[in-house]
């Protein structure tokens, strides 16, 4: 049987910054809840677009041609192949929508990089 959930309840599963959790799926697109604070890493997703929807707080996404600031309720799709670096000065809640094939930090590996298995847990 189908049952609804709230974004608030989905974000309760997220206990660590920069460690997204898969909260749903639509065809081959995953919906991920992430809490962000600080800076991630410059990276790109060569074959996938990535949508950021700001649920709480604000987020700056740095691009090679300048930053874009997002506030609660804003969303932005980062096109495939575009290098970007998310930065949250205070805690920010983000709903990510991206294909299941998307690597967390593209080809960049850091201590914050999470595998899909980590994100499903």
N, CA, C and O atoms as a DFTB+ gen file, in Angstrom:
484 C
 N C O
     1  1       0.838      -1.176       0.000
     2  2       0.000       0.000       0.000
     3  2       0.889       1.248       0.000
     4  3       1.922       1.284       0.669
     5  1       0.485       2.242      -0.738
     6  2       1.219       3.503      -0.789
     7  2       0.975       4.299       0.484
     8  3      -0.116       4.265       1.054
     9  1       2.006       5.015       0.923
    10  2       1.838       5.878       2.090
    11  2       2.657       7.148       1.880
    12  3       3.795       7.094       1.413
    13  1       2.073       8.279       2.229
    14  2       2.789       9.545       2.053
    15  2       3.825       9.749       3.153
    16  3       3.790       9.096       4.196
    17  1       4.736      10.664       2.895
    18  2       5.694      11.092       3.908
    19  2       5.850      12.598       3.764
    20  3       5.436      13.179       2.762
    21  1       6.435      13.212       4.746
    22  2       6.702      14.646       4.674
    23  2       8.189      14.874       4.466
    24  3       9.006      14.024       4.822
    25  1       8.541      16.010       3.896
    26  2       9.961      16.333       3.758
    27  2      10.621      16.431       5.124
    28  3      11.771      16.024       5.293
    29  1       9.902      16.966       6.091
    30  2      10.441      17.078       7.454
    31  2      10.858      15.697       7.971
    32  3      11.947      15.543       8.526
    33  1       9.993      14.699       7.790
    34  2      10.315      13.340       8.235
    35  2      11.487      12.770       7.448
    36  3      12.332      12.074       8.012
    37  1      11.545      13.056       6.159
    38  2      12.653      12.566       5.336
    39  2      13.982      13.155       5.811
    40  3      14.992      12.451       5.855
    41  1      13.986      14.424       6.160
    42  2      15.223      15.065       6.610
    43  2      15.657      14.586       7.991
    44  3      16.826      14.735       8.347
    45  1      14.751      14.017       8.775
    46  2      15.131      13.460      10.071
    47  2      16.094      12.284       9.906
    48  3      16.865      11.991      10.820
    49  1      16.062      11.608       8.757
    50  2      16.973      10.487       8.482
    51  2      18.394      10.948       8.211
    52  3      19.335      10.158       8.292
    53  1      18.552      12.220       7.889
    54  2      19.871      12.756       7.529
    55  2      20.557      13.245       8.797
    56  3      20.112      14.202       9.429
    57  1      21.647      12.574       9.160
    58  2      22.322      12.909      10.418
    59  2      23.677      13.578      10.216
    60  3      24.209      14.176      11.151
    61  1      24.244      13.491       9.019
    62  2      25.563      14.062       8.762
    63  2      25.498      15.031       7.583
    64  3      24.783      14.803       6.608
    65  1      26.262      16.114       7.698
    66  2      26.360      17.053       6.578
    67  2      27.026      16.365       5.393
    68  3      27.896      15.510       5.557
    69  1      26.599      16.756       4.200
    70  2      27.162      16.285       2.933
    71  2      27.010      14.779       2.741
    72  3      27.785      14.162       2.010
    73  1      26.010      14.187       3.398
    74  2      25.766      12.750       3.265
    75  2      24.298      12.535       2.873
    76  3      23.470      12.201       3.719
    77  1      23.982      12.730       1.582
    78  2      22.591      12.628       1.127
    79  2      21.996      11.248       1.382
    80  3      22.701      10.238       1.391
    81  1      20.682      11.232       1.589
    82  2      19.935       9.987       1.757
    83  2      18.849       9.926       0.684
    84  3      18.110      10.887       0.472
    85  1      18.770       8.780       0.016
    86  2      17.732       8.578      -0.985
    87  2      16.399       8.453      -0.262
    88  3      16.235       7.607       0.617
    89  1      15.432       9.315      -0.645
    90  2      14.118       9.305       0.015
    91  2      13.001       8.920      -0.950
    92  3      11.848       8.776      -0.544
    93  1      13.340       8.754      -2.218
    94  2      12.326       8.369      -3.187
    95  2      12.939       8.174      -4.554
    96  3      14.111       8.470      -4.787
    97  1      12.106       7.663      -5.458
    98  2      12.566       7.432      -6.827
    99  2      11.398       7.630      -7.780
   100  3      10.278       7.201      -7.501
   101  1      11.664       8.282      -8.904
   102  2      10.713       8.431      -9.994
   103  2      11.431       7.960     -11.246
   104  3      12.326       8.639     -11.750
   105  1      11.041       6.800     -11.745
   106  2      11.732       6.164     -12.865
   107  2      13.213       6.038     -12.519
   108  3      13.540       5.427     -11.501
   109  1      14.123       6.590     -13.323
   110  2      15.550       6.457     -12.998
   111  2      16.099       7.668     -12.242
   112  3      17.312       7.800     -12.083
   113  1      15.216       8.550     -11.777
   114  2      15.632       9.729     -11.017
   115  2      15.492       9.459      -9.520
   116  3      14.448       8.995      -9.061
   117  1      16.544       9.752      -8.769
   118  2      16.502       9.611      -7.312
   119  2      16.214      10.952      -6.674
   120  3      16.709      11.983      -7.130
   121  1      15.420      10.941      -5.626
   122  2      15.188      12.108      -4.789
   123  2      16.021      11.902      -3.538
   124  3      15.911      10.877      -2.865
   125  1      16.859      12.889      -3.232
   126  2      17.775      12.767      -2.098
   127  2      17.623      13.963      -1.170
   128  3      17.539      15.107      -1.619
   129  1      17.588      13.686       0.124
   130  2      17.592      14.736       1.137
   131  2      19.022      14.890       1.635
   132  3      19.688      13.905       1.955
   133  1      19.489      16.135       1.698
   134  2      20.850      16.394       2.163
   135  2      20.864      17.629       3.057
   136  3      20.196      18.627       2.786
   137  1      21.637      17.532       4.117
   138  2      21.910      18.690       4.965
   139  2      23.336      19.124       4.652
   140  3      24.263      18.315       4.664
   141  1      23.493      20.406       4.375
   142  2      24.789      20.928       3.967
   143  2      25.257      22.004       4.929
   144  3      24.457      22.789       5.439
   145  1      26.549      22.033       5.171
   146  2      27.159      23.122       5.929
   147  2      28.636      23.114       5.597
   148  3      29.294      22.078       5.688
   149  1      29.159      24.270       5.212
   150  2      30.538      24.357       4.774
   151  2      30.618      24.236       3.261
   152  3      29.693      24.614       2.541
   153  1      31.728      23.708       2.799
   154  2      32.014      23.630       1.370
   155  2      32.218      22.170       0.978
   156  3      32.825      21.407       1.731
   157  1      31.717      21.772      -0.196
   158  2      31.897      20.396      -0.655
   159  2      33.214      20.281      -1.408
   160  3      34.260      20.137      -0.776
   161  1      33.200      20.337      -2.724
   162  2      34.402      20.258      -3.547
   163  2      33.999      20.649      -4.966
   164  3      32.869      20.394      -5.383
   165  1      34.910      21.261      -5.704
   166  2      34.662      21.539      -7.112
   167  2      34.557      20.209      -7.845
   168  3      35.435      19.355      -7.722
   169  1      33.479      20.033      -8.610
   170  2      33.277      18.790      -9.344
   171  2      32.256      19.010     -10.467
   172  3      31.619      20.060     -10.550
   173  1      32.118      18.008     -11.317
   174  2      31.115      18.014     -12.379
   175  2      30.565      16.602     -12.519
   176  3      31.199      15.621     -12.132
   177  1      29.379      16.532     -13.079
   178  2      28.769      15.253     -13.421
   179  2      28.695      15.212     -14.942
   180  3      27.839      15.852     -15.554
   181  1      29.602      14.452     -15.539
   182  2      29.766      14.501     -16.995
   183  2      28.533      14.072     -17.768
   184  3      28.300      14.568     -18.870
   185  1      27.729      13.155     -17.213
   186  2      26.600      12.641     -17.983
   187  2      25.234      12.930     -17.410
   188  3      24.233      12.463     -17.955
   189  1      25.154      13.703     -16.304
   190  2      23.875      13.893     -15.633
   191  2      23.649      15.347     -15.221
   192  3      24.567      16.029     -14.767
   193  1      22.411      15.804     -15.389
   194  2      21.981      17.069     -14.797
   195  2      21.683      16.807     -13.325
   196  3      21.440      15.669     -12.925
   197  1      21.703      17.876     -12.517
   198  2      21.448      17.748     -11.076
   199  2      20.594      18.931     -10.638
   200  3      20.956      20.083     -10.878
   201  1      19.460      18.649      -9.996
   202  2      18.577      19.714      -9.535
   203  2      18.737      19.903      -8.029
   204  3      18.691      18.939      -7.264
   205  1      18.924      21.151      -7.614
   206  2      18.989      21.535      -6.200
   207  2      17.713      22.317      -5.877
   208  3      17.436      23.330      -6.519
   209  1      16.936      21.860      -4.892
   210  2      15.769      22.589      -4.407
   211  2      16.016      22.901      -2.934
   212  3      16.243      21.994      -2.134
   213  1      15.974      24.179      -2.578
   214  2      16.290      24.604      -1.216
   215  2      15.046      24.507      -0.338
   216  3      14.069      25.226      -0.545
   217  1      15.095      23.609       0.641
   218  2      13.986      23.381       1.550
   219  2      14.087      24.293       2.767
   220  3      13.074      24.783       3.267
   221  1      15.309      24.520       3.240
   222  2      15.537      25.343       4.437
   223  2      16.915      25.985       4.317
   224  3      17.869      25.331       3.895
   225  1      17.025      27.257       4.684
   226  2      18.322      27.934       4.653
   227  2      18.641      28.499       3.288
   228  3      17.745      28.794       2.498
   229  1      19.931      28.647       3.018
   230  2      20.390      29.199       1.741
   231  2      21.652      28.470       1.302
   232  3      22.367      27.874       2.108
   233  1      21.901      28.538       0.004
   234  2      23.042      27.844      -0.572
   235  2      23.645      28.704      -1.671
   236  3      22.927      29.285      -2.485
   237  1      24.950      28.778      -1.687
   238  2      25.679      29.410      -2.787
   239  2      26.295      28.281      -3.602
   240  3      26.978      27.412      -3.060
   241  1      26.050      28.303      -4.897
   242  2      26.713      27.347      -5.774
   243  2      27.698      28.144      -6.612
   244  3      27.316      29.014      -7.395
   245  1      28.975      27.828      -6.431
   246  2      30.025      28.506      -7.182
   247  2      30.182      27.834      -8.543
   248  3      30.199      26.608      -8.655
   249  1      30.295      28.665      -9.565
   250  2      30.556      28.205     -10.923
   251  2      31.797      28.924     -11.418
   252  3      32.196      29.939     -10.848
   253  1      32.401      28.416     -12.461
   254  2      33.616      29.027     -12.989
   255  2      33.378      30.456     -13.460
   256  3      34.309      31.261     -13.466
   257  1      32.137      30.793     -13.861
   258  2      31.850      32.162     -14.310
   259  2      31.135      32.992     -13.248
   260  3      30.591      34.052     -13.557
   261  1      31.130      32.519     -11.993
   262  2      30.558      33.290     -10.890
   263  2      29.528      32.491     -10.108
   264  3      28.994      31.501     -10.607
   265  1      29.244      32.928      -8.867
   266  2      28.331      32.181      -7.997
   267  2      26.863      32.516      -8.249
   268  3      26.524      33.558      -8.810
   269  1      26.004      31.591      -7.813
   270  2      24.562      31.817      -7.791
   271  2      24.098      31.513      -6.374
   272  3      24.411      30.461      -5.815
   273  1      23.342      32.454      -5.798
   274  2      22.816      32.287      -4.448
   275  2      21.365      31.827      -4.516
   276  3      20.552      32.394      -5.246
   277  1      21.055      30.788      -3.739
   278  2      19.714      30.222      -3.687
   279  2      19.166      30.348      -2.276
   280  3      19.890      30.149      -1.301
   281  1      17.882      30.678      -2.171
   282  2      17.196      30.810      -0.889
   283  2      16.075      29.777      -0.805
   284  3      15.743      29.128      -1.797
   285  1      15.497      29.631       0.380
   286  2      14.392      28.691       0.597
   287  2      13.350      28.862      -0.510
   288  3      12.914      29.974      -0.806
   289  1      12.964      27.741      -1.112
   290  2      11.964      27.753      -2.175
   291  2      12.539      27.850      -3.573
   292  3      11.833      27.590      -4.547
   293  1      13.812      28.221      -3.696
   294  2      14.467      28.306      -5.006
   295  2      14.925      26.936      -5.468
   296  3      15.206      26.056      -4.654
   297  1      14.999      26.761      -6.787
   298  2      15.654      25.578      -7.326
   299  2      16.484      25.963      -8.526
   300  3      16.228      26.966      -9.193
   301  1      17.487      25.144      -8.786
   302  2      18.404      25.377      -9.895
   303  2      18.856      24.035     -10.429
   304  3      19.224      23.144      -9.663
   305  1      18.829      23.891     -11.741
   306  2      19.350      22.692     -12.377
   307  2      20.753      22.992     -12.881
   308  3      20.951      23.906     -13.682
   309  1      21.724      22.222     -12.410
   310  2      23.100      22.329     -12.887
   311  2      23.231      21.361     -14.068
   312  3      23.094      20.150     -13.894
   313  1      23.494      21.890     -15.267
   314  2      23.591      21.014     -16.438
   315  2      24.790      20.073     -16.369
   316  3      25.812      20.386     -15.758
   317  1      24.642      18.923     -17.004
   318  2      25.741      17.958     -17.037
   319  2      26.997      18.613     -17.578
   320  3      26.953      19.446     -18.483
   321  1      28.131      18.207     -16.992
   322  2      29.419      18.705     -17.438
   323  2      29.848      20.046     -16.865
   324  3      30.981      20.468     -17.091
   325  1      28.973      20.731     -16.127
   326  2      29.290      22.057     -15.577
   327  2      29.934      21.895     -14.201
   328  3      29.334      21.329     -13.288
   329  1      31.166      22.400     -14.062
   330  2      31.860      22.348     -12.768
   331  2      31.185      23.298     -11.790
   332  3      30.845      24.433     -12.126
   333  1      31.000      22.799     -10.565
   334  2      30.335      23.589      -9.541
   335  2      30.825      23.168      -8.162
   336  3      31.385      22.086      -7.983
   337  1      30.599      24.047      -7.196
   338  2      31.000      23.790      -5.817
   339  2      29.936      24.365      -4.889
   340  3      29.844      25.586      -4.758
   341  1      29.130      23.526      -4.243
   342  2      28.130      24.025      -3.296
   343  2      28.785      24.488      -1.989
   344  3      29.692      23.842      -1.465
   345  1      28.296      25.635      -1.479
   346  2      28.811      26.193      -0.232
   347  2      27.624      26.673       0.603
   348  3      26.810      27.469       0.133
   349  1      27.529      26.188       1.843
   350  2      26.479      26.618       2.765
   351  2      27.150      27.214       4.000
   352  3      27.841      26.510       4.737
   353  1      26.947      28.496       4.221
   354  2      27.571      29.149       5.378
   355  2      26.892      28.732       6.679
   356  3      27.543      28.671       7.722
   357  1      25.596      28.445       6.631
   358  2      24.828      27.912       7.760
   359  2      24.158      26.640       7.276
   360  3      24.158      26.355       6.079
   361  1      23.583      25.867       8.199
   362  2      22.928      24.629       7.781
   363  2      21.867      24.908       6.725
   364  3      21.065      25.834       6.850
   365  1      21.883      24.092       5.693
   366  2      20.955      24.205       4.580
   367  2      20.395      22.824       4.274
   368  3      21.134      21.840       4.245
   369  1      19.088      22.755       4.047
   370  2      18.451      21.499       3.659
   371  2      18.154      21.561       2.169
   372  3      17.541      22.515       1.691
   373  1      18.588      20.548       1.441
   374  2      18.433      20.527      -0.007
   375  2      17.789      19.218      -0.439
   376  3      18.169      18.140       0.018
   377  1      16.812      19.331      -1.325
   378  2      16.274      18.171      -2.013
   379  2      16.983      18.107      -3.357
   380  3      16.895      19.039      -4.156
   381  1      17.678      17.016      -3.602
   382  2      18.385      16.801      -4.862
   383  2      17.568      15.850      -5.721
   384  3      17.011      14.874      -5.219
   385  1      17.498      16.134      -7.003
   386  2      16.869      15.223      -7.953
   387  2      17.890      14.983      -9.053
   388  3      18.319      15.910      -9.739
   389  1      18.270      13.716      -9.207
   390  2      19.317      13.379     -10.165
   391  2      19.204      11.912     -10.561
   392  3      18.629      11.115      -9.819
   393  1      19.747      11.546     -11.725
   394  2      19.708      10.142     -12.137
   395  2      20.451       9.253     -11.142
   396  3      21.385       9.693     -10.472
   397  1      20.023       8.007     -11.059
   398  2      20.652       7.051     -10.150
   399  2      22.130       6.853     -10.463
   400  3      22.896       6.454      -9.585
   401  1      22.540       7.122     -11.690
   402  2      23.941       6.936     -12.093
   403  2      24.861       8.060     -11.621
   404  3      26.077       7.958     -11.788
   405  1      24.315       9.129     -11.037
   406  2      25.114      10.291     -10.654
   407  2      26.056       9.960      -9.498
   408  3      25.619       9.510      -8.440
   409  1      27.345      10.187      -9.710
   410  2      28.333      10.029      -8.634
   411  2      28.288      11.272      -7.759
   412  3      28.220      12.390      -8.270
   413  1      28.325      11.087      -6.465
   414  2      28.173      12.167      -5.488
   415  2      29.056      13.375      -5.806
   416  3      28.559      14.499      -5.867
   417  1      30.331      13.163      -6.006
   418  2      31.255      14.267      -6.304
   419  2      31.921      14.070      -7.664
   420  3      33.086      14.420      -7.853
   421  1      31.173      13.510      -8.602
   422  2      31.726      13.281      -9.934
   423  2      32.962      12.404      -9.850
   424  3      32.959      11.381      -9.166
   425  1      34.021      12.805     -10.547
   426  2      35.271      12.045     -10.525
   427  2      36.216      12.485      -9.411
   428  3      37.312      11.941      -9.275
   429  1      35.792      13.477      -8.606
   430  2      36.605      13.949      -7.480
   431  2      36.310      13.075      -6.260
   432  3      35.148      12.865      -5.911
   433  1      37.349      12.573      -5.622
   434  2      37.167      11.752      -4.427
   435  2      37.729      12.498      -3.214
   436  3      38.900      12.877      -3.193
   437  1      36.869      12.704      -2.196
   438  2      37.295      13.340      -0.953
   439  2      36.743      12.534       0.221
   440  3      36.048      11.536       0.029
   441  1      37.056      12.972       1.418
   442  2      36.521      12.301       2.603
   443  2      35.007      12.479       2.710
   444  3      34.351      11.740       3.444
   445  1      34.451      13.437       1.997
   446  2      33.006      13.669       2.015
   447  2      32.265      12.896       0.925
   448  3      31.035      12.858       0.928
   449  1      32.990      12.282       0.001
   450  2      32.353      11.553      -1.091
   451  2      31.592      10.349      -0.532
   452  3      32.123       9.591       0.280
   453  1      30.342      10.182      -0.973
   454  2      29.499       9.079      -0.524
   455  2      29.095       8.213      -1.724
   456  3      28.743       8.719      -2.789
   457  1      29.157       6.910      -1.520
   458  2      28.735       5.972      -2.565
   459  2      27.212       5.925      -2.611
   460  3      26.547       6.390      -1.685
   461  1      26.663       5.370      -3.676
   462  2      25.217       5.201      -3.751
   463  2      24.735       4.298      -2.625
   464  3      23.658       4.524      -2.073
   465  1      25.511       3.280      -2.277
   466  2      25.145       2.390      -1.184
   467  2      25.018       3.169       0.125
   468  3      24.090       2.934       0.900
   469  1      25.953       4.102       0.374
   470  2      25.871       4.948       1.574
   471  2      24.597       5.786       1.546
   472  3      23.948       5.977       2.574
   473  1      24.244       6.283       0.366
   474  2      23.087       7.161       0.236
   475  2      21.764       6.391       0.372
   476  3      20.743       6.969       0.742
   477  1      21.790       5.108       0.075
   478  2      20.583       4.282       0.212
   479  2      20.340       3.858       1.651
   480  3      19.215       3.524       2.024
   481  1      21.402       3.871       2.465
   482  2      21.313       3.394       3.853
   483  2      20.592       4.315       4.777
   484  3      20.456       4.017       5.964
